[in-house]
Short mmCIF file of C-alpha atoms in Angstrom, two decimals:
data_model
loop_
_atom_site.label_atom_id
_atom_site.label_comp_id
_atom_site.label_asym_id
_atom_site.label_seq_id
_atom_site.Cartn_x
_atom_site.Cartn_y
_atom_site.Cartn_z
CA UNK A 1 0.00 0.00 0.00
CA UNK A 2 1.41 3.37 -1.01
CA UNK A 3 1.53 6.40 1.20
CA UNK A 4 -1.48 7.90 -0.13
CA UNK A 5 -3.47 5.38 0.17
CA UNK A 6 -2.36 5.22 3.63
CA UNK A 7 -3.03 8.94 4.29
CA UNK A 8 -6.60 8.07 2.65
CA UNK A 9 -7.55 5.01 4.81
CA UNK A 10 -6.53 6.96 7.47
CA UNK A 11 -8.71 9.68 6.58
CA UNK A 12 -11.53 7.32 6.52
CA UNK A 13 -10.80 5.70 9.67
CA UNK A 14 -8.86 7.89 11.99
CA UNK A 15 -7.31 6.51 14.83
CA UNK A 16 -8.78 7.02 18.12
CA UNK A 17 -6.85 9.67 19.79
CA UNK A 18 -6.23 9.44 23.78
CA UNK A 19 -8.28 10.76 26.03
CA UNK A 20 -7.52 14.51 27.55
CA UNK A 21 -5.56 15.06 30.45
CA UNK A 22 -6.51 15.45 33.98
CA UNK A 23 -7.48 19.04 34.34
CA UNK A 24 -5.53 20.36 37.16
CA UNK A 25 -8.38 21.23 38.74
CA UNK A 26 -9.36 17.97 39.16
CA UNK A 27 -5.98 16.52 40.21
CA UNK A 28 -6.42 19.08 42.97
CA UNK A 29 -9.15 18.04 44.58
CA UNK A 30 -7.99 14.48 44.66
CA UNK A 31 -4.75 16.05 46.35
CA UNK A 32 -7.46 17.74 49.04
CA UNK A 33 -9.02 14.84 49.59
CA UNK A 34 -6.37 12.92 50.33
CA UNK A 35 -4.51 15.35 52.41
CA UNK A 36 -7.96 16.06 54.30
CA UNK A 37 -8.74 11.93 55.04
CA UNK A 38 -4.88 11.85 56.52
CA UNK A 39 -5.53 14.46 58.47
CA UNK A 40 -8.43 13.24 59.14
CA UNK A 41 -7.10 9.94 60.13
CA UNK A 42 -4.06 11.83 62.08
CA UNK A 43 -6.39 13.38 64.50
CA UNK A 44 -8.55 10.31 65.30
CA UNK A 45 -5.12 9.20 66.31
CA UNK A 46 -4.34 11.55 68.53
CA UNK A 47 -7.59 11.44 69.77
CA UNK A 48 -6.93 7.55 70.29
CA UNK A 49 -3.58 8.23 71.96
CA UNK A 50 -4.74 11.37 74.24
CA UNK A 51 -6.42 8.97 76.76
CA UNK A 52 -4.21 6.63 77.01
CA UNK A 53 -1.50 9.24 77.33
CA UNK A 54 -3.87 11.06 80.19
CA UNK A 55 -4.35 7.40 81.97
CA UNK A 56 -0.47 6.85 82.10
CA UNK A 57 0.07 10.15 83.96
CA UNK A 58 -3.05 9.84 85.69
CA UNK A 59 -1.19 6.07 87.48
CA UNK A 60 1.88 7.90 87.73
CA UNK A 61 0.83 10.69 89.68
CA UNK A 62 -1.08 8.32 92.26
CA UNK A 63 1.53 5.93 92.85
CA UNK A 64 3.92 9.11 93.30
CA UNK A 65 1.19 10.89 95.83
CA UNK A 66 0.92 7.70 97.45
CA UNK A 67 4.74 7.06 98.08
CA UNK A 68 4.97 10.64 99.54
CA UNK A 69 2.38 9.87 102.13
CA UNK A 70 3.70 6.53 102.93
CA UNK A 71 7.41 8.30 103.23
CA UNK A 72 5.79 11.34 104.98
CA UNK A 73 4.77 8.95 108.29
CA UNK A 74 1.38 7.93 106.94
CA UNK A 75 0.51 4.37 107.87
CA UNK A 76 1.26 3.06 104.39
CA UNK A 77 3.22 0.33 102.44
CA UNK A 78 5.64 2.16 100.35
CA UNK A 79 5.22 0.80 96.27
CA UNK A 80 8.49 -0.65 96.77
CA UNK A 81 7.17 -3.17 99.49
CA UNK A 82 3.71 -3.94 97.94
CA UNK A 83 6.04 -5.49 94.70
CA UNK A 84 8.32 -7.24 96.76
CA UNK A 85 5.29 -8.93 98.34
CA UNK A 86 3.10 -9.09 95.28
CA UNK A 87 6.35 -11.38 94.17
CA UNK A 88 6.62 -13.36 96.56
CA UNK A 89 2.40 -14.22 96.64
CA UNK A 90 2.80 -14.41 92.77
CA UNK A 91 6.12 -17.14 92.96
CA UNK A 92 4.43 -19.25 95.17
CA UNK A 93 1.16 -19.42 93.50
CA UNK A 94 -0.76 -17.91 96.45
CA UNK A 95 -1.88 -14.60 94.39
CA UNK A 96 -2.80 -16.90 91.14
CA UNK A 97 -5.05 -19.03 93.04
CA UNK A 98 -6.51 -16.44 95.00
CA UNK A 99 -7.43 -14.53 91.84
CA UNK A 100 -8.40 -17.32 90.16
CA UNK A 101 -11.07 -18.23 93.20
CA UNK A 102 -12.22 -14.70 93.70
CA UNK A 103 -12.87 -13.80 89.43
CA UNK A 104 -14.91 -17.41 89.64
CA UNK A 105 -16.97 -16.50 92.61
CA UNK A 106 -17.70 -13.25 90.70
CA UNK A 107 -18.44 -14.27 87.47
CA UNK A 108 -20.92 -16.63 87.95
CA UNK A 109 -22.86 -14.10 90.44
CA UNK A 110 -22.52 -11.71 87.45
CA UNK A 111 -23.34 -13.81 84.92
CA UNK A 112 -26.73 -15.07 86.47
CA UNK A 113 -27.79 -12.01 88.19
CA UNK A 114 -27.23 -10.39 84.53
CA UNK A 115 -29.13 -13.17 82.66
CA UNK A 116 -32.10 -13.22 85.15
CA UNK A 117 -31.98 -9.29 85.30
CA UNK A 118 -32.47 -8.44 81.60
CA UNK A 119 -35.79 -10.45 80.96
CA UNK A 120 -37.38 -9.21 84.47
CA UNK A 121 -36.72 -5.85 83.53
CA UNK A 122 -38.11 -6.45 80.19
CA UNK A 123 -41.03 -8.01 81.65
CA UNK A 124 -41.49 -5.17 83.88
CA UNK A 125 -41.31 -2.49 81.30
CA UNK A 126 -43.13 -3.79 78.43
CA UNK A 127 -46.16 -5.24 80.84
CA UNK A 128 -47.79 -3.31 83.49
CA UNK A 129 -49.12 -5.75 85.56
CA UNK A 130 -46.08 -7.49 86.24
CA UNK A 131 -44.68 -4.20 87.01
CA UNK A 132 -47.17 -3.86 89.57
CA UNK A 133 -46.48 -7.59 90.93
CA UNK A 134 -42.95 -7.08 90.97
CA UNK A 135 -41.42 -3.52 91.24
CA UNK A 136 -42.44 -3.53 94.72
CA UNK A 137 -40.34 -6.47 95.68
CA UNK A 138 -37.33 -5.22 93.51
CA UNK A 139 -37.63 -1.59 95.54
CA UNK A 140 -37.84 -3.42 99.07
CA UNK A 141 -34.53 -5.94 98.32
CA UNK A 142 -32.82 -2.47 97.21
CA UNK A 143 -32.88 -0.88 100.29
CA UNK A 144 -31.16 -3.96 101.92
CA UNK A 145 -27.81 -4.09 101.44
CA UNK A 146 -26.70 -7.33 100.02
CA UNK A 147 -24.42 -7.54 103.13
CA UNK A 148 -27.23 -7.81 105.28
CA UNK A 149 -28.43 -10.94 103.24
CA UNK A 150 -25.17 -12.70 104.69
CA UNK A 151 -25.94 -14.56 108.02
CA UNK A 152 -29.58 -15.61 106.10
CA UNK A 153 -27.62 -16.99 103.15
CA UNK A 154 -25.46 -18.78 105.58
CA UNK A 155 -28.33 -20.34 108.09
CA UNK A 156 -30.03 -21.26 104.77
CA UNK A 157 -27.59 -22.04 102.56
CA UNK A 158 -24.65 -23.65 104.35
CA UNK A 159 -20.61 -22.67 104.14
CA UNK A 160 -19.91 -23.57 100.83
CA UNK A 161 -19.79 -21.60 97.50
CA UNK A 162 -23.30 -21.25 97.13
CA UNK A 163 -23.90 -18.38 99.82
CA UNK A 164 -21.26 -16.56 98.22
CA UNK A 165 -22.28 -16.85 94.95
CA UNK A 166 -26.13 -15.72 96.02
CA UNK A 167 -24.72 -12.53 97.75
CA UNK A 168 -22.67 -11.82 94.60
CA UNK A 169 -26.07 -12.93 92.56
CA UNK A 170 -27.94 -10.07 93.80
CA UNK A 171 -26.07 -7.39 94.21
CA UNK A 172 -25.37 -7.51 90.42
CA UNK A 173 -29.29 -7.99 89.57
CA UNK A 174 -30.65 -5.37 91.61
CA UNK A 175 -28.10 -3.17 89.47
CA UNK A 176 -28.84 -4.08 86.28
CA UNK A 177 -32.82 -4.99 86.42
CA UNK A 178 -33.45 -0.97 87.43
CA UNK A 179 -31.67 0.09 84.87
CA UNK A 180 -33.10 -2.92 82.31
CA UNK A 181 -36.35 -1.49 83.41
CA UNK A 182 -35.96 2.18 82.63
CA UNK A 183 -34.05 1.56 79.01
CA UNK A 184 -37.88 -0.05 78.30
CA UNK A 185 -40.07 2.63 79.39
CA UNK A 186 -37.68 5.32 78.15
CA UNK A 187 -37.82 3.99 74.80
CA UNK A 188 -39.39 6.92 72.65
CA UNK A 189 -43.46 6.28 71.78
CA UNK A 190 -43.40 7.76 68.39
CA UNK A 191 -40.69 5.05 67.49
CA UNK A 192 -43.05 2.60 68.55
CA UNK A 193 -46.29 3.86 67.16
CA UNK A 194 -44.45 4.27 63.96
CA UNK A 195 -43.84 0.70 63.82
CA UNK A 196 -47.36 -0.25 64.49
CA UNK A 197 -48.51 2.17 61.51
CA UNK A 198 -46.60 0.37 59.20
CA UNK A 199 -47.97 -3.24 60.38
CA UNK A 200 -45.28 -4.64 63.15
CA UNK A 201 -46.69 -6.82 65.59
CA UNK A 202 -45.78 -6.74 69.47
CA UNK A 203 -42.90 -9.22 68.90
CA UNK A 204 -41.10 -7.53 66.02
CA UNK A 205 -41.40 -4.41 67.65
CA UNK A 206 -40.16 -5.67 71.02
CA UNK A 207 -37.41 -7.40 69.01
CA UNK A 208 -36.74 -4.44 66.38
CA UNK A 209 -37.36 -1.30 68.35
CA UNK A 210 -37.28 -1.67 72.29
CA UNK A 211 -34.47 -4.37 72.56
CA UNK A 212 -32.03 -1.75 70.45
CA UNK A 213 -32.99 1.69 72.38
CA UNK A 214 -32.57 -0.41 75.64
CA UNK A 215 -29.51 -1.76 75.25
CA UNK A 216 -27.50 1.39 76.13
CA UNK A 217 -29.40 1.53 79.27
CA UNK A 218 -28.69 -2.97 79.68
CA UNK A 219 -25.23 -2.28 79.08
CA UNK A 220 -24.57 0.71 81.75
CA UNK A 221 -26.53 -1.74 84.54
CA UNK A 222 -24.06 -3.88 83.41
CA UNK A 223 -21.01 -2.11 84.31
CA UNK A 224 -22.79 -0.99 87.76
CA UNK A 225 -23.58 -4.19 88.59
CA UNK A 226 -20.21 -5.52 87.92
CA UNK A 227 -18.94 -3.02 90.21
CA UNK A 228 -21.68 -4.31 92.93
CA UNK A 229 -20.25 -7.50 92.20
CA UNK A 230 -16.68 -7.10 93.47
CA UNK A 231 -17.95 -4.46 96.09
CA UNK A 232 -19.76 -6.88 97.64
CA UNK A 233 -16.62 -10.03 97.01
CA UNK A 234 -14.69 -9.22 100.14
CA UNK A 235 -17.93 -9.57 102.39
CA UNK A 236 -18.79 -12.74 101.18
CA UNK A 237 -15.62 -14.56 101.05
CA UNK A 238 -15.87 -14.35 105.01
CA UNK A 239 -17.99 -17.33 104.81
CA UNK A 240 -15.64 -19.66 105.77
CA UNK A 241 -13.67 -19.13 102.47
CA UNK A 242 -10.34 -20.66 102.81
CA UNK A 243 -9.18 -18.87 99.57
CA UNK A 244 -9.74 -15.54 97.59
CA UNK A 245 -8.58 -12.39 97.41
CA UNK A 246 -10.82 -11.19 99.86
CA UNK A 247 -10.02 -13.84 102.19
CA UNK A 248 -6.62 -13.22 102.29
CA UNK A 249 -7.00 -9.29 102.81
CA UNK A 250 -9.00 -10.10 105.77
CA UNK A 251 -6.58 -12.82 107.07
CA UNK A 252 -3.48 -10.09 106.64
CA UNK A 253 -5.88 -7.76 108.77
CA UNK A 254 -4.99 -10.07 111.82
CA UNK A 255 -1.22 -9.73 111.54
CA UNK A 256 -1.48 -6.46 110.29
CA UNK A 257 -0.20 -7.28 107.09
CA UNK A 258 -0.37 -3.85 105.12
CA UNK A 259 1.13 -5.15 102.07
CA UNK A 260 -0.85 -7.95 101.36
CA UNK A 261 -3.76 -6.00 101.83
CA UNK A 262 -2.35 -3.62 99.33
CA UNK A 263 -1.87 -6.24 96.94
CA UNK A 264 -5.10 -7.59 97.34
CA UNK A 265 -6.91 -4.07 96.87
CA UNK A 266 -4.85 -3.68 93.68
CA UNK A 267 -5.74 -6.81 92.51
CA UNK A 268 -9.05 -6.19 92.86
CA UNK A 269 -9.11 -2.95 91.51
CA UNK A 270 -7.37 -4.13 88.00
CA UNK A 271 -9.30 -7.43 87.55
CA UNK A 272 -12.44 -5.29 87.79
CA UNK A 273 -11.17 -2.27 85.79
CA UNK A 274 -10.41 -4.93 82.58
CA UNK A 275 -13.79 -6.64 83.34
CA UNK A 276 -15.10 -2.94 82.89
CA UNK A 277 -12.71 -2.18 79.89
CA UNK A 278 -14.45 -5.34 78.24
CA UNK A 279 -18.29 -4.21 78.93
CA UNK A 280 -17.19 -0.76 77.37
CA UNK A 281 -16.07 -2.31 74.02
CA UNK A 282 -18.59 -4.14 73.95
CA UNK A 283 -21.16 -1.16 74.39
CA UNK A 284 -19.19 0.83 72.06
CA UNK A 285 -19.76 -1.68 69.09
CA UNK A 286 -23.49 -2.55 70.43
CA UNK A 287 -24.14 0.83 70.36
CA UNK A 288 -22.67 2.65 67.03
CA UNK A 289 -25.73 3.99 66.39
CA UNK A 290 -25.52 6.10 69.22
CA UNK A 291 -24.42 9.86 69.11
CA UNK A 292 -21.09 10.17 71.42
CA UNK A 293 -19.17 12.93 72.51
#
């Protein structure tokens, strides 16, 4: 084929040329939005880290306050002598199996005061005669502090684990079925009688509408009644425990063993503040929906 006819086939069929260029304008505003999701991502970072950063000094500044007063003539362990004894109850296995006793004892008081809480509450909220048949009883057993509920558990219940485990029981239900309760009646009645306009029965909107706007308020009894839980640990491993944390604070109390007590306390304290960490995450991903600030 010549060059002509070349030029003319060419002519005919041109070649498709490439596509324009990127206007800068464009290439810009990708540049913005990148640089404004890194930044973006920077500062929920340093949100993230702020915290943490605020927690650290927040332990450092108690342990230092606390070794002034113990160096000052207070009646305190110094930090010092609380880890030398921590090490020796951790080497020998004492700590471990005191821990281990004590975060048994409390879970399973959590677990079923939690699981018989939630549906009571429920069954209060969403029915009004078994509020009426039951609130009152709830009310009375709050005003009694589980404490009291010790030498009854005892007479009736004997000296093993079960006493303990009852005390434990209802602390952490009379925490969490309040709080069960009001997440139901709080639950907004145009969110409800929207559902019923559009044809939901009782179940779906028990299931689809109350369950979700309650479980903020579930999750918060939660956390209190986990802290009722190990409020209420030392006072019930004095029935005739032979191990647990709590026992063994009460059985340095008779030598006057300050830094097992300490270590005990602080044991306590950080077995229940990760228990508490755990409820938290857990609210925070059961509860995305929700507005936070």
């Amino acid at each position: 084929m010549s060059v002509l006819d070349k030029r003319s086939a060419d002519q005919r069929h041109p070649r498709p040329e490439q596509g324009p260029e990127a206007p800068p304008e464009a290439e810009a505003a990708d540049g913005t939005a990148g640089a404004a999701k890194s930044a973006s991502e920077s500062s929920r970072s340093r949100r993230r880290g702020l915290p943490l950063a605020l927690n650290a000094v927040s332990v450092a500044l108690g342990i230092a306050i606390w070794w002034a007063l113990a160096s000052a003539g207070f009646k305190l362990p110094t930090p010092p002598e609380v880890v030398d004894r921590a090490s020796t109850l951790i080497s020998d296995g004492t700590l471990a199996d005191d821990a281990l006793a004590s975060l048994t004892r409390v879970l399973i008081g959590f677990a079923l005061g939690t699981a018989v809480a939630v549906p009571v509450g429920f069954l209060m909220g969403w029915y009004g005669i078994l509020r009426g048949l039951i609130e009152p009883w709830i009310q009375f057993f709050r005003t009694i502090p589980p404490l009291a509920i010790i030498p009854l558990a005892v007479v009736a219940m004997g000296i093993d684990e079960t006493p303990k485990i009852f005390v434990i029981f209802l602390a952490a239900f009379l925490a969490c079925v309040i709080s069960t309760f009001q997440g139901v009646v709080n639950v907004d009645r145009t969110l409800i009688n929207a559902a019923r306009v559009l044809g939901a029965g009782d179940a779906t909107i028990f299931a689809r509408v109350v369950v979700p706007a309650s479980t903020p308020f579930i999750l918060v009894g939660m956390r209190v009644g986990l802290g009722s839980a190990w409020a209420t640990l030392v006072a019930a491993e004095l029935i005739a425990a032979q191990e647990g944390l709590g026992y063994r604070m009460q059985n340095a109390q008779l030598y006057y063993d300050l830094p097992t007590i300490f270590v005990g306390l602080i044991s306590i304290g950080i077995l229940g503040l990760l228990m508490d960490r755990v409820l938290l995450l857990a609210e925070r991903r059961l509860t995305r929906w929700q507005e936070r600030r």
